[in-house]
Amino acid sequence: MSEDVQQEPLVKEIPPKAADLSAWYTAVCLKAELVSYAPVRGCVVLRPYGFGLWENLQKHLDERFKATGHENAYFPLLIPESLLTKEAEHVEGFAPEVAWVTEGGKEKLEERLAIRPTSEVIIGVMYAKWIQSHRDLPVLINQWANVLRWEKATRPFLRTMEFLWQEGHTAHASAKEAREETERMLDVYTDFAENVAAVPVYAGVKSASERFPGAVETYSIEALMPDGKALQSATSHDLGQNFSKAYDITFVDSDQQIKHVYTTSWGMSWRMLGAMIMVHGDDRGLRIPPRMAPIEAVFVPIVRGESTAAVEKAKELANALRAQGYRVRVDDRDQTPGWKYAEWEMRGVPLRIEIGPRDLESSTAMVVRRDKQKGEDGAKVSVPFDQLGARLRELLDEVHVSMYEQAKAFLESHTFSVTDRDEFFEKCRTRAGMIDIPWCGRPECEAEVKAATSATTRNTRPLQTPGAVCVACGEPAKVNAYFAQSY
Amino acid sequence: MSEDVQQEPLVKEIPPKAADLSAWYTAVCLKAELVSYAPVRGCVVLRPYGFGLWENLQKHLDERFKATGHENAYFPLLIPESLLTKEAEHVEGFAPEVAWVTEGGKEKLEERLAIRPTSEVIIGVMYAKWIQSHRDLPVLINQWANVLRWEKATRPFLRTMEFLWQEGHTAHASAKEAREETERMLDVYTDFAENVAAVPVYAGVKSASERFPGAVETYSIEALMPDGKALQSATSHDLGQNFSKAYDITFVDSDQQIKHVYTTSWGMSWRMLGAMIMVHGDDRGLRIPPRMAPIEAVFVPIVRGESTAAVEKAKELANALRAQGYRVRVDDRDQTPGWKYAEWEMRGVPLRIEIGPRDLESSTAMVVRRDKQKGEDGAKVSVPFDQLGARLRELLDEVHVSMYEQAKAFLESHTFSVTDRDEFFEKCRTRAGMIDIPWCGRPECEAEVKAATSATTRNTRPLQTPGAVCVACGEPAKVNAYFAQSY
């Protein structure tokens, strides 16, 4: 396997995004130093700049989890095979993806240990020990962890053997509370995707065939990529009593009856970063939405001759901004300003602050927005030094809104409400985007569409037109569904 | 293995700390809900209250890492066997402790994959790819991760198969810079231990036999436990060019010569939490130093009859304190105040805030300090409601200082500068504490002391008395060394 070390392509240029999204994506992830391929098939290293994205995702999601009453905990990486196999659907869903530990130290193990592909099992076993009474409920726990699913392909963030994620696991006294929790966390994910990552999504219910193994109902948020394929960006599962019955998680209710709890689980992984990169990037490279940006603004001092005045002023301003909580950097490397502009544009920093000799005289900086094209209205803003602290926050918010609006416009212009069967199949086949139809909800119908077009349901919502028939098959429609090809 | 699930003792009472530190420790960790035993031998679950400790450790250490120029990254969990075996001493040190993945999905692997026992290897391989020029140096990266070392015993935080830690890995152009980095991070650990965890430590250099496998020099901080045994709480390793030569990490220096880099690594794990618990706890349970406390202060409203005034006032004050950044909780459960006092004392919350009917009338709260004994001067302080926000910060700082001073007094009263050989062996044997002697530095001498007393060197510092002879063997002394039995 160690030959893989050599196989990382040397990225010189980023290919045009529209021509080959996949090549563009890989080149951007590598060249911007978000990731490197690791010497283990299917694995990547999250480099500091990529980890900076993950830290911001963690910060914003974790705040939201805590604000909704959740606490973090940590459960073991290894799960004995005998425990994993108790919930039948679950094990069937995950067994083909499990990496097995069979030797420890010098010893062959009597029982294989699975590296967690997800933690419902180990957490269910612990909840069975911890929960005794209705007073112990609800249990609202989240875990930030690495998980592993056997996988040979490697696409940074989208498809890797090991990945980072969070997994929430909760237990409730009633089905109603569990369903409310499932929906609440879906709302948290929607809020995060749109208001932090600036990625508009459709939130809804998964079809039966797309459900999490062992779930009663799975919800998802789905984003649309520039190639017309959908990317599932987070899921929230109502597990009903399936896991509590398999792992015997019971409580004494206030009526003195022993009952099984209702559980949920919900997760977002570094896949969300992949969605964000594809949605926002352009031919110059990454465009990182400000709330996710490891560097919100980069100073490029323009040095004339031997004078270090611009560099010193940039450092002074940067320190003042840091004291106000901004994430800023000063690029004082021995390179031309043009080289630095291209470099930081490629790395997607939302704002560039240029300080040249004339700016020093007038005590103003030129702030350049990454979200706009060169020459576009508002792409450059002159800001007096003493107003940078106040103005940057506004500008970053404006960049966020403009990036969100651009992505929203794309999503809306690539969402089609279709009533004609032929048009539906044609749009599915040509990967036109999100194809919205009244749908019967039958697995057979979904399977036929998939066989003919390779599109599947992304998620569903209540039927928008009472009495409509399924556009795909003509049976009575039960819901509205977005169909799309997907990652 | 799954029978282990049942084996967790039901903790009713916490045994006296002085009588049996080990029994006290296990009981406190379980009863305070820091950890639970997991259904995998050697593993524990870090429950929300325990994870709260870890989050505070992470926050304070991570701030310090970033302030010293480090960035976080994430490297893969699995390491191919062929890579692991390149640095001879390293693999010899770790091979007996490795868990091996030999099957993935349905497939038998051609090459075994190790679950990382530490990440020098995988990180060294990546550094070899990333580092080309002296302009790329230094590389200053830290990783927060789970690691696994095959282990059958389970002692929460102290000895577990899987544990959480951070591992810093840096690369430098010169031996001098690498040594400076190693010492800088030792200082960071000392600062954290003393000023956050309130645990006084001795910082110094490990003897050759206690060095990290593959290191040129290992530094450590050592804390003293109440049973007279030392606990190594963090280590910092100067790896010289051992790893850069094994993994071929080279750079073109400014003189155009190709050279091997100098690397360091340094780590602190959740073991530090174990040290903190043992150093500070008492017969009533945990005593958590304020900067590590998940809950800094707990409100216990004293309800008389049907009135909810005390609860409402507590919630109002708690919200105001939260807005100022305090971590507080209101205990409004249906239990007696006495039960709640005992509960929160056992869980080690630094301050308890009592609000009863008379307090409501006088608009004052009674603040009770966990670091003091009942009846001791200053154990209870009456604070007007409108001064709580200002006064709590001072009180928490006072609690920190008093806990640190108590621990420091214990360490100093159990540190013995010994010049007599018989007394030295006697003190080592009886586990008197840290035994400080002029020492020859010879492995043979250390081995003899260990064989006779089971004590080893903890760490060493420059010789304090020029010309002294080794107290253990009479050869010329080279350093001063602390000897102790250890965890």
JSON list of C-alpha atoms in Angstrom, two decimals, chain A residues 220-401:
[
{"chain": "A", "resi": 220, "resn": "SER", "atom": "CA", "xyz": [-32.23, 14.40, 5.36]},
{"chain": "A", "resi": 221, "resn": "ILE", "atom": "CA", "xyz": [-31.03, 17.67, 3.99]},
{"chain": "A", "resi": 222, "resn": "GLU", "atom": "CA", "xyz": [-30.05, 17.59, 0.32]},
{"chain": "A", "resi": 223, "resn": "ALA", "atom": "CA", "xyz": [-27.90, 20.10, -1.52]},
{"chain": "A", "resi": 224, "resn": "LEU", "atom": "CA", "xyz": [-27.58, 20.45, -5.28]},
{"chain": "A", "resi": 225, "resn": "MET", "atom": "CA", "xyz": [-24.14, 20.30, -6.86]},
{"chain": "A", "resi": 226, "resn": "PRO", "atom": "CA", "xyz": [-23.17, 22.25, -10.03]},
{"chain": "A", "resi": 227, "resn": "ASP", "atom": "CA", "xyz": [-23.27, 19.05, -12.11]},
{"chain": "A", "resi": 228, "resn": "GLY", "atom": "CA", "xyz": [-26.95, 18.59, -11.30]},
{"chain": "A", "resi": 229, "resn": "LYS", "atom": "CA", "xyz": [-26.36, 15.80, -8.80]},
{"chain": "A", "resi": 230, "resn": "ALA", "atom": "CA", "xyz": [-27.73, 15.96, -5.26]},
{"chain": "A", "resi": 231, "resn": "LEU", "atom": "CA", "xyz": [-25.53, 15.52, -2.20]},
{"chain": "A", "resi": 232, "resn": "GLN", "atom": "CA", "xyz": [-27.07, 14.29, 1.03]},
{"chain": "A", "resi": 233, "resn": "SER", "atom": "CA", "xyz": [-25.48, 16.55, 3.64]},
{"chain": "A", "resi": 234, "resn": "ALA", "atom": "CA", "xyz": [-26.89, 15.30, 6.94]},
{"chain": "A", "resi": 235, "resn": "THR", "atom": "CA", "xyz": [-29.44, 12.80, 8.21]},
{"chain": "A", "resi": 236, "resn": "SER", "atom": "CA", "xyz": [-31.65, 12.52, 11.28]},
{"chain": "A", "resi": 237, "resn": "HIS", "atom": "CA", "xyz": [-33.19, 9.18, 12.19]},
{"chain": "A", "resi": 238, "resn": "ASP", "atom": "CA", "xyz": [-36.21, 8.29, 14.27]},
{"chain": "A", "resi": 239, "resn": "LEU", "atom": "CA", "xyz": [-35.27, 4.78, 15.41]},
{"chain": "A", "resi": 240, "resn": "GLY", "atom": "CA", "xyz": [-38.56, 4.11, 17.20]},
{"chain": "A", "resi": 241, "resn": "GLN", "atom": "CA", "xyz": [-38.13, 1.15, 19.55]},
{"chain": "A", "resi": 242, "resn": "ASN", "atom": "CA", "xyz": [-36.06, -0.94, 17.13]},
{"chain": "A", "resi": 243, "resn": "PHE", "atom": "CA", "xyz": [-32.78, -0.40, 18.93]},
{"chain": "A", "resi": 244, "resn": "SER", "atom": "CA", "xyz": [-34.26, -0.26, 22.42]},
{"chain": "A", "resi": 245, "resn": "LYS", "atom": "CA", "xyz": [-35.83, -3.67, 21.84]},
{"chain": "A", "resi": 246, "resn": "ALA", "atom": "CA", "xyz": [-32.65, -5.13, 20.32]},
{"chain": "A", "resi": 247, "resn": "TYR", "atom": "CA", "xyz": [-30.48, -3.79, 23.14]},
{"chain": "A", "resi": 248, "resn": "ASP", "atom": "CA", "xyz": [-33.10, -3.92, 25.89]},
{"chain": "A", "resi": 249, "resn": "ILE", "atom": "CA", "xyz": [-33.17, -0.26, 26.85]},
{"chain": "A", "resi": 250, "resn": "THR", "atom": "CA", "xyz": [-36.07, -0.01, 29.26]},
{"chain": "A", "resi": 251, "resn": "PHE", "atom": "CA", "xyz": [-37.35, 2.37, 31.93]},
{"chain": "A", "resi": 252, "resn": "VAL", "atom": "CA", "xyz": [-39.92, 2.38, 34.68]},
{"chain": "A", "resi": 253, "resn": "ASP", "atom": "CA", "xyz": [-42.49, 4.96, 33.64]},
{"chain": "A", "resi": 254, "resn": "SER", "atom": "CA", "xyz": [-44.45, 7.15, 36.09]},
{"chain": "A", "resi": 255, "resn": "ASP", "atom": "CA", "xyz": [-47.27, 4.61, 35.85]},
{"chain": "A", "resi": 256, "resn": "GLN", "atom": "CA", "xyz": [-44.81, 1.97, 37.21]},
{"chain": "A", "resi": 257, "resn": "GLN", "atom": "CA", "xyz": [-44.85, 0.06, 33.93]},
{"chain": "A", "resi": 258, "resn": "ILE", "atom": "CA", "xyz": [-41.58, -1.10, 32.38]},
{"chain": "A", "resi": 259, "resn": "LYS", "atom": "CA", "xyz": [-41.34, 0.27, 28.85]},
{"chain": "A", "resi": 260, "resn": "HIS", "atom": "CA", "xyz": [-38.82, 0.41, 26.02]},
{"chain": "A", "resi": 261, "resn": "VAL", "atom": "CA", "xyz": [-37.44, 3.86, 25.25]},
{"chain": "A", "resi": 262, "resn": "TYR", "atom": "CA", "xyz": [-37.63, 5.56, 21.85]},
{"chain": "A", "resi": 263, "resn": "THR", "atom": "CA", "xyz": [-34.29, 6.51, 20.35]},
{"chain": "A", "resi": 264, "resn": "THR", "atom": "CA", "xyz": [-32.99, 8.81, 17.65]},
{"chain": "A", "resi": 265, "resn": "SER", "atom": "CA", "xyz": [-29.66, 9.33, 15.96]},
{"chain": "A", "resi": 266, "resn": "TRP", "atom": "CA", "xyz": [-28.45, 12.11, 13.68]},
{"chain": "A", "resi": 267, "resn": "GLY", "atom": "CA", "xyz": [-25.19, 12.92, 12.00]},
{"chain": "A", "resi": 268, "resn": "MET", "atom": "CA", "xyz": [-23.26, 15.31, 9.85]},
{"chain": "A", "resi": 269, "resn": "SER", "atom": "CA", "xyz": [-19.80, 14.43, 8.56]},
{"chain": "A", "resi": 270, "resn": "TRP", "atom": "CA", "xyz": [-16.98, 16.20, 6.75]},
{"chain": "A", "resi": 271, "resn": "ARG", "atom": "CA", "xyz": [-19.03, 15.43, 3.61]},
{"chain": "A", "resi": 272, "resn": "MET", "atom": "CA", "xyz": [-20.70, 18.78, 4.31]},
{"chain": "A", "resi": 273, "resn": "LEU", "atom": "CA", "xyz": [-17.33, 20.37, 3.53]},
{"chain": "A", "resi": 274, "resn": "GLY", "atom": "CA", "xyz": [-17.37, 18.64, 0.14]},
{"chain": "A", "resi": 275, "resn": "ALA", "atom": "CA", "xyz": [-20.82, 20.08, -0.60]},
{"chain": "A", "resi": 276, "resn": "MET", "atom": "CA", "xyz": [-19.67, 23.55, 0.43]},
{"chain": "A", "resi": 277, "resn": "ILE", "atom": "CA", "xyz": [-16.58, 23.37, -1.76]},
{"chain": "A", "resi": 278, "resn": "MET", "atom": "CA", "xyz": [-18.47, 22.23, -4.87]},
{"chain": "A", "resi": 279, "resn": "VAL", "atom": "CA", "xyz": [-21.37, 24.65, -4.43]},
{"chain": "A", "resi": 280, "resn": "HIS", "atom": "CA", "xyz": [-19.24, 27.77, -3.99]},
{"chain": "A", "resi": 281, "resn": "GLY", "atom": "CA", "xyz": [-15.94, 27.27, -5.83]},
{"chain": "A", "resi": 282, "resn": "ASP", "atom": "CA", "xyz": [-15.12, 28.79, -9.21]},
{"chain": "A", "resi": 283, "resn": "ASP", "atom": "CA", "xyz": [-12.40, 28.62, -11.84]},
{"chain": "A", "resi": 284, "resn": "ARG", "atom": "CA", "xyz": [-10.04, 30.56, -9.60]},
{"chain": "A", "resi": 285, "resn": "GLY", "atom": "CA", "xyz": [-10.38, 27.94, -6.86]},
{"chain": "A", "resi": 286, "resn": "LEU", "atom": "CA", "xyz": [-12.13, 27.78, -3.51]},
{"chain": "A", "resi": 287, "resn": "ARG", "atom": "CA", "xyz": [-14.62, 30.34, -2.30]},
{"chain": "A", "resi": 288, "resn": "ILE", "atom": "CA", "xyz": [-15.14, 29.76, 1.43]},
{"chain": "A", "resi": 289, "resn": "PRO", "atom": "CA", "xyz": [-18.23, 31.25, 3.05]},
{"chain": "A", "resi": 290, "resn": "PRO", "atom": "CA", "xyz": [-17.02, 33.66, 5.76]},
{"chain": "A", "resi": 291, "resn": "ARG", "atom": "CA", "xyz": [-18.41, 31.84, 8.82]},
{"chain": "A", "resi": 292, "resn": "MET", "atom": "CA", "xyz": [-16.50, 28.71, 7.78]},
{"chain": "A", "resi": 293, "resn": "ALA", "atom": "CA", "xyz": [-13.31, 30.46, 6.70]},
{"chain": "A", "resi": 294, "resn": "PRO", "atom": "CA", "xyz": [-10.13, 29.66, 8.69]},
{"chain": "A", "resi": 295, "resn": "ILE", "atom": "CA", "xyz": [-8.91, 33.05, 7.44]},
{"chain": "A", "resi": 296, "resn": "GLU", "atom": "CA", "xyz": [-11.61, 35.67, 7.03]},
{"chain": "A", "resi": 297, "resn": "ALA", "atom": "CA", "xyz": [-9.33, 38.31, 5.58]},
{"chain": "A", "resi": 298, "resn": "VAL", "atom": "CA", "xyz": [-5.75, 38.32, 4.36]},
{"chain": "A", "resi": 299, "resn": "PHE", "atom": "CA", "xyz": [-3.57, 41.43, 4.28]},
{"chain": "A", "resi": 300, "resn": "VAL", "atom": "CA", "xyz": [-1.35, 41.81, 1.25]},
{"chain": "A", "resi": 301, "resn": "PRO", "atom": "CA", "xyz": [1.03, 44.72, 1.86]},
{"chain": "A", "resi": 302, "resn": "ILE", "atom": "CA", "xyz": [2.42, 46.17, -1.36]},
{"chain": "A", "resi": 303, "resn": "VAL", "atom": "CA", "xyz": [6.05, 46.92, -0.75]},
{"chain": "A", "resi": 304, "resn": "ARG", "atom": "CA", "xyz": [7.81, 49.61, -2.77]},
{"chain": "A", "resi": 305, "resn": "GLY", "atom": "CA", "xyz": [11.62, 49.50, -2.65]},
{"chain": "A", "resi": 306, "resn": "GLU", "atom": "CA", "xyz": [13.06, 48.94, 0.82]},
{"chain": "A", "resi": 307, "resn": "SER", "atom": "CA", "xyz": [10.20, 50.46, 2.81]},
{"chain": "A", "resi": 308, "resn": "THR", "atom": "CA", "xyz": [8.58, 48.14, 5.34]},
{"chain": "A", "resi": 309, "resn": "ALA", "atom": "CA", "xyz": [5.89, 50.67, 6.24]},
{"chain": "A", "resi": 310, "resn": "ALA", "atom": "CA", "xyz": [3.06, 48.75, 4.51]},
{"chain": "A", "resi": 311, "resn": "VAL", "atom": "CA", "xyz": [4.03, 45.49, 6.22]},
{"chain": "A", "resi": 312, "resn": "GLU", "atom": "CA", "xyz": [4.23, 47.16, 9.61]},
{"chain": "A", "resi": 313, "resn": "LYS", "atom": "CA", "xyz": [0.88, 48.88, 9.14]},
{"chain": "A", "resi": 314, "resn": "ALA", "atom": "CA", "xyz": [-0.70, 45.58, 8.02]},
{"chain": "A", "resi": 315, "resn": "LYS", "atom": "CA", "xyz": [0.62, 43.80, 11.12]},
{"chain": "A", "resi": 316, "resn": "GLU", "atom": "CA", "xyz": [-0.61, 46.59, 13.38]},
{"chain": "A", "resi": 317, "resn": "LEU", "atom": "CA", "xyz": [-4.09, 46.52, 11.82]},
{"chain": "A", "resi": 318, "resn": "ALA", "atom": "CA", "xyz": [-4.16, 42.72, 11.88]},
{"chain": "A", "resi": 319, "resn": "ASN", "atom": "CA", "xyz": [-3.37, 42.66, 15.60]},
{"chain": "A", "resi": 320, "resn": "ALA", "atom": "CA", "xyz": [-6.14, 45.15, 16.30]},
{"chain": "A", "resi": 321, "resn": "LEU", "atom": "CA", "xyz": [-8.59, 43.03, 14.29]},
{"chain": "A", "resi": 322, "resn": "ARG", "atom": "CA", "xyz": [-7.51, 39.83, 16.06]},
{"chain": "A", "resi": 323, "resn": "ALA", "atom": "CA", "xyz": [-8.22, 41.51, 19.38]},
{"chain": "A", "resi": 324, "resn": "GLN", "atom": "CA", "xyz": [-11.76, 42.03, 18.08]},
{"chain": "A", "resi": 325, "resn": "GLY", "atom": "CA", "xyz": [-12.08, 38.33, 17.29]},
{"chain": "A", "resi": 326, "resn": "TYR", "atom": "CA", "xyz": [-11.33, 38.39, 13.57]},
{"chain": "A", "resi": 327, "resn": "ARG", "atom": "CA", "xyz": [-9.36, 35.55, 11.92]},
{"chain": "A", "resi": 328, "resn": "VAL", "atom": "CA", "xyz": [-6.83, 37.41, 9.79]},
{"chain": "A", "resi": 329, "resn": "ARG", "atom": "CA", "xyz": [-3.39, 36.81, 8.33]},
{"chain": "A", "resi": 330, "resn": "VAL", "atom": "CA", "xyz": [-0.65, 39.06, 6.96]},
{"chain": "A", "resi": 331, "resn": "ASP", "atom": "CA", "xyz": [1.14, 37.68, 3.90]},
{"chain": "A", "resi": 332, "resn": "ASP", "atom": "CA", "xyz": [4.60, 39.22, 4.07]},
{"chain": "A", "resi": 333, "resn": "ARG", "atom": "CA", "xyz": [6.33, 36.50, 2.06]},
{"chain": "A", "resi": 334, "resn": "ASP", "atom": "CA", "xyz": [8.88, 37.38, -0.56]},
{"chain": "A", "resi": 335, "resn": "GLN", "atom": "CA", "xyz": [6.51, 37.10, -3.56]},
{"chain": "A", "resi": 336, "resn": "THR", "atom": "CA", "xyz": [4.80, 39.59, -5.87]},
{"chain": "A", "resi": 337, "resn": "PRO", "atom": "CA", "xyz": [1.38, 41.00, -4.91]},
{"chain": "A", "resi": 338, "resn": "GLY", "atom": "CA", "xyz": [-0.09, 39.40, -8.05]},
{"chain": "A", "resi": 339, "resn": "TRP", "atom": "CA", "xyz": [1.16, 35.97, -7.01]},
{"chain": "A", "resi": 340, "resn": "LYS", "atom": "CA", "xyz": [-0.33, 36.43, -3.55]},
{"chain": "A", "resi": 341, "resn": "TYR", "atom": "CA", "xyz": [-3.68, 37.61, -4.91]},
{"chain": "A", "resi": 342, "resn": "ALA", "atom": "CA", "xyz": [-3.96, 34.46, -7.04]},
{"chain": "A", "resi": 343, "resn": "GLU", "atom": "CA", "xyz": [-2.83, 32.27, -4.14]},
{"chain": "A", "resi": 344, "resn": "TRP", "atom": "CA", "xyz": [-5.40, 33.57, -1.66]},
{"chain": "A", "resi": 345, "resn": "GLU", "atom": "CA", "xyz": [-8.15, 33.64, -4.24]},
{"chain": "A", "resi": 346, "resn": "MET", "atom": "CA", "xyz": [-7.38, 30.00, -4.96]},
{"chain": "A", "resi": 347, "resn": "ARG", "atom": "CA", "xyz": [-7.55, 29.25, -1.21]},
{"chain": "A", "resi": 348, "resn": "GLY", "atom": "CA", "xyz": [-10.92, 30.99, -1.05]},
{"chain": "A", "resi": 349, "resn": "VAL", "atom": "CA", "xyz": [-10.29, 33.68, 1.60]},
{"chain": "A", "resi": 350, "resn": "PRO", "atom": "CA", "xyz": [-13.44, 35.86, 1.59]},
{"chain": "A", "resi": 351, "resn": "LEU", "atom": "CA", "xyz": [-11.69, 39.24, 1.84]},
{"chain": "A", "resi": 352, "resn": "ARG", "atom": "CA", "xyz": [-8.30, 40.51, 0.70]},
{"chain": "A", "resi": 353, "resn": "ILE", "atom": "CA", "xyz": [-6.99, 43.74, 2.19]},
{"chain": "A", "resi": 354, "resn": "GLU", "atom": "CA", "xyz": [-4.44, 45.55, 0.02]},
{"chain": "A", "resi": 355, "resn": "ILE", "atom": "CA", "xyz": [-2.23, 48.20, 1.55]},
{"chain": "A", "resi": 356, "resn": "GLY", "atom": "CA", "xyz": [0.06, 50.09, -0.83]},
{"chain": "A", "resi": 357, "resn": "PRO", "atom": "CA", "xyz": [2.07, 53.30, -0.58]},
{"chain": "A", "resi": 358, "resn": "ARG", "atom": "CA", "xyz": [-0.86, 55.53, -1.59]},
{"chain": "A", "resi": 359, "resn": "ASP", "atom": "CA", "xyz": [-3.13, 53.75, 0.89]},
{"chain": "A", "resi": 360, "resn": "LEU", "atom": "CA", "xyz": [-0.64, 54.52, 3.63]},
{"chain": "A", "resi": 361, "resn": "GLU", "atom": "CA", "xyz": [-0.78, 58.21, 2.71]},
{"chain": "A", "resi": 362, "resn": "SER", "atom": "CA", "xyz": [-4.57, 58.28, 2.75]},
{"chain": "A", "resi": 363, "resn": "SER", "atom": "CA", "xyz": [-4.90, 55.89, 5.72]},
{"chain": "A", "resi": 364, "resn": "THR", "atom": "CA", "xyz": [-7.28, 53.66, 3.78]},
{"chain": "A", "resi": 365, "resn": "ALA", "atom": "CA", "xyz": [-7.14, 50.03, 2.70]},
{"chain": "A", "resi": 366, "resn": "MET", "atom": "CA", "xyz": [-8.58, 48.49, -0.42]},
{"chain": "A", "resi": 367, "resn": "VAL", "atom": "CA", "xyz": [-10.80, 45.54, 0.53]},
{"chain": "A", "resi": 368, "resn": "VAL", "atom": "CA", "xyz": [-11.46, 43.04, -2.28]},
{"chain": "A", "resi": 369, "resn": "ARG", "atom": "CA", "xyz": [-14.35, 40.57, -2.10]},
{"chain": "A", "resi": 370, "resn": "ARG", "atom": "CA", "xyz": [-13.80, 36.98, -3.24]},
{"chain": "A", "resi": 371, "resn": "ASP", "atom": "CA", "xyz": [-17.50, 36.44, -3.93]},
{"chain": "A", "resi": 372, "resn": "LYS", "atom": "CA", "xyz": [-17.57, 38.97, -6.78]},
{"chain": "A", "resi": 373, "resn": "GLN", "atom": "CA", "xyz": [-15.97, 38.91, -10.21]},
{"chain": "A", "resi": 374, "resn": "LYS", "atom": "CA", "xyz": [-13.24, 41.38, -11.12]},
{"chain": "A", "resi": 375, "resn": "GLY", "atom": "CA", "xyz": [-14.76, 44.69, -12.20]},
{"chain": "A", "resi": 376, "resn": "GLU", "atom": "CA", "xyz": [-18.15, 43.81, -10.74]},
{"chain": "A", "resi": 377, "resn": "ASP", "atom": "CA", "xyz": [-19.95, 46.48, -8.73]},
{"chain": "A", "resi": 378, "resn": "GLY", "atom": "CA", "xyz": [-18.78, 46.43, -5.12]},
{"chain": "A", "resi": 379, "resn": "ALA", "atom": "CA", "xyz": [-15.93, 44.01, -5.76]},
{"chain": "A", "resi": 380, "resn": "LYS", "atom": "CA", "xyz": [-13.50, 46.56, -4.29]},
{"chain": "A", "resi": 381, "resn": "VAL", "atom": "CA", "xyz": [-14.24, 48.82, -1.35]},
{"chain": "A", "resi": 382, "resn": "SER", "atom": "CA", "xyz": [-11.99, 51.51, 0.05]},
{"chain": "A", "resi": 383, "resn": "VAL", "atom": "CA", "xyz": [-12.12, 51.50, 3.87]},
{"chain": "A", "resi": 384, "resn": "PRO", "atom": "CA", "xyz": [-10.37, 53.96, 6.21]},
{"chain": "A", "resi": 385, "resn": "PHE", "atom": "CA", "xyz": [-7.99, 52.16, 8.57]},
{"chain": "A", "resi": 386, "resn": "ASP", "atom": "CA", "xyz": [-9.94, 53.30, 11.62]},
{"chain": "A", "resi": 387, "resn": "GLN", "atom": "CA", "xyz": [-13.18, 51.84, 10.26]},
{"chain": "A", "resi": 388, "resn": "LEU", "atom": "CA", "xyz": [-11.85, 48.40, 9.35]},
{"chain": "A", "resi": 389, "resn": "GLY", "atom": "CA", "xyz": [-12.99, 46.82, 12.63]},
{"chain": "A", "resi": 390, "resn": "ALA", "atom": "CA", "xyz": [-16.60, 47.84, 12.12]},
{"chain": "A", "resi": 391, "resn": "ARG", "atom": "CA", "xyz": [-16.73, 47.53, 8.33]},
{"chain": "A", "resi": 392, "resn": "LEU", "atom": "CA", "xyz": [-15.23, 44.04, 8.03]},
{"chain": "A", "resi": 393, "resn": "ARG", "atom": "CA", "xyz": [-18.04, 42.43, 10.01]},
{"chain": "A", "resi": 394, "resn": "GLU", "atom": "CA", "xyz": [-20.58, 44.02, 7.67]},
{"chain": "A", "resi": 395, "resn": "LEU", "atom": "CA", "xyz": [-18.62, 43.02, 4.60]},
{"chain": "A", "resi": 396, "resn": "LEU", "atom": "CA", "xyz": [-18.27, 39.41, 5.77]},
{"chain": "A", "resi": 397, "resn": "ASP", "atom": "CA", "xyz": [-22.01, 39.28, 6.39]},
{"chain": "A", "resi": 398, "resn": "GLU", "atom": "CA", "xyz": [-22.63, 40.71, 2.91]},
{"chain": "A", "resi": 399, "resn": "VAL", "atom": "CA", "xyz": [-20.31, 38.10, 1.39]},
{"chain": "A", "resi": 400, "resn": "HIS", "atom": "CA", "xyz": [-22.18, 35.36, 3.23]},
{"chain": "A", "resi": 401, "resn": "VAL", "atom": "CA", "xyz": [-25.54, 36.61, 1.99]}
]
